[in-house]
């Protein structure tokens, strides 16, 4: 839990430091415990209206989040599926 609480605080700090994010709109919460791990809810508004600029911004935020997750030694949960074959 400590890693998660530290991560949510670091996400808030990183978003607050970004020039294109409306600071009062930032919402970062430890949302739920699911079968795959924990879910962190992240929401904010940006002043970008050009699609290409927005997509670059979104990519930058996503890479920042991945870097923060890696530095915190937290592994992402990926969906998996088991397939069992029956012998005749």
CSV table of C-alpha atoms in Angstrom, one decimal:
chain,number,residue,atom,x,y,z
A,1,UNK,CA,0.0,0.0,0.0
A,2,UNK,CA,2.9,2.4,0.8
A,3,UNK,CA,4.1,2.1,-2.8
A,4,UNK,CA,0.6,2.9,-4.1
A,5,UNK,CA,0.1,5.9,-1.8
A,6,UNK,CA,3.5,7.3,-2.8
A,7,UNK,CA,2.7,6.7,-6.5
A,8,UNK,CA,-0.6,8.6,-6.3
A,9,UNK,CA,1.2,11.5,-4.6
A,10,UNK,CA,3.9,11.5,-7.2
A,11,UNK,CA,1.4,11.4,-10.0
A,12,UNK,CA,-0.4,14.5,-8.5
A,13,UNK,CA,3.0,16.3,-8.3
A,14,UNK,CA,3.8,15.5,-11.9
A,15,UNK,CA,0.5,16.6,-13.2
A,16,UNK,CA,0.6,19.8,-11.2
A,17,UNK,CA,4.0,20.6,-12.8
A,18,UNK,CA,2.6,20.3,-16.3
A,19,UNK,CA,1.9,23.6,-18.0
A,20,UNK,CA,-1.1,22.4,-20.1
A,21,UNK,CA,-3.1,20.9,-17.2
A,22,UNK,CA,-5.7,22.9,-15.3
A,23,UNK,CA,-4.4,22.5,-11.8
A,24,UNK,CA,-7.8,22.7,-10.0
A,25,UNK,CA,-9.1,19.8,-12.1
A,26,UNK,CA,-6.5,17.2,-11.0
A,27,UNK,CA,-8.0,14.1,-9.4
A,28,UNK,CA,-5.8,11.1,-8.5
A,29,UNK,CA,-7.3,8.5,-6.2
A,30,UNK,CA,-6.6,4.9,-5.2
A,31,UNK,CA,-10.0,3.7,-6.6
A,32,UNK,CA,-10.5,0.0,-6.1
A,33,UNK,CA,-9.0,-3.4,-5.4
A,34,UNK,CA,-9.8,-5.7,-8.3
A,35,UNK,CA,-8.9,-9.3,-9.2
A,36,UNK,CA,-6.0,-8.0,-11.2
A,37,UNK,CA,-4.5,-5.6,-8.6
A,38,UNK,CA,-5.3,-2.1,-7.7
A,39,UNK,CA,-6.9,0.6,-9.8
A,40,UNK,CA,-5.8,4.2,-9.6
A,41,UNK,CA,-8.3,6.8,-11.0
A,42,UNK,CA,-6.6,9.7,-12.8
A,43,UNK,CA,-8.6,12.7,-14.2
A,44,UNK,CA,-7.8,16.2,-15.2
A,45,UNK,CA,-8.6,18.9,-17.8
A,46,UNK,CA,-6.2,20.3,-20.4
A,47,UNK,CA,-6.3,23.5,-22.4
A,48,UNK,CA,-5.2,21.8,-25.6
A,49,UNK,CA,-7.8,21.8,-28.4
A,50,UNK,CA,-5.7,20.8,-31.4
A,51,UNK,CA,-5.9,17.0,-31.9
A,52,UNK,CA,-2.3,16.5,-32.8
A,53,UNK,CA,-1.1,18.6,-29.8
A,54,UNK,CA,-3.5,16.7,-27.6
A,55,UNK,CA,-2.3,13.3,-28.8
A,56,UNK,CA,1.4,14.3,-28.2
A,57,UNK,CA,0.4,15.6,-24.7
A,58,UNK,CA,-1.5,12.3,-23.9
A,59,UNK,CA,1.5,10.3,-25.0
A,60,UNK,CA,3.9,12.4,-22.9
A,61,UNK,CA,1.6,11.9,-19.8
A,62,UNK,CA,1.4,8.1,-20.4
A,63,UNK,CA,5.2,7.8,-20.7
A,64,UNK,CA,5.6,9.8,-17.5
A,65,UNK,CA,3.2,7.5,-15.7
A,66,UNK,CA,5.0,4.4,-17.0
A,67,UNK,CA,8.3,5.8,-15.9
A,68,UNK,CA,6.9,6.5,-12.4
A,69,UNK,CA,5.4,3.0,-12.1
A,70,UNK,CA,8.7,1.5,-13.1
A,71,UNK,CA,10.7,3.6,-10.6
A,72,UNK,CA,8.3,2.6,-7.8
A,73,UNK,CA,8.9,-1.1,-8.7
A,74,UNK,CA,5.2,-1.7,-9.3
A,75,UNK,CA,4.3,-4.2,-12.0
A,76,UNK,CA,1.2,-3.6,-14.2
A,77,UNK,CA,-1.4,-6.4,-14.3
A,78,UNK,CA,-2.1,-7.7,-17.8
A,79,UNK,CA,-5.1,-9.8,-18.6
A,80,UNK,CA,-4.4,-13.4,-19.1
A,81,UNK,CA,-6.3,-16.4,-20.2
A,82,UNK,CA,-5.7,-20.1,-19.6
A,83,UNK,CA,-6.7,-22.6,-22.3
A,84,UNK,CA,-7.0,-26.3,-21.5
A,85,UNK,CA,-6.9,-28.9,-24.3
A,86,UNK,CA,-8.7,-32.1,-23.9
A,87,UNK,CA,-7.0,-35.3,-25.3
A,88,UNK,CA,-9.3,-37.6,-27.1
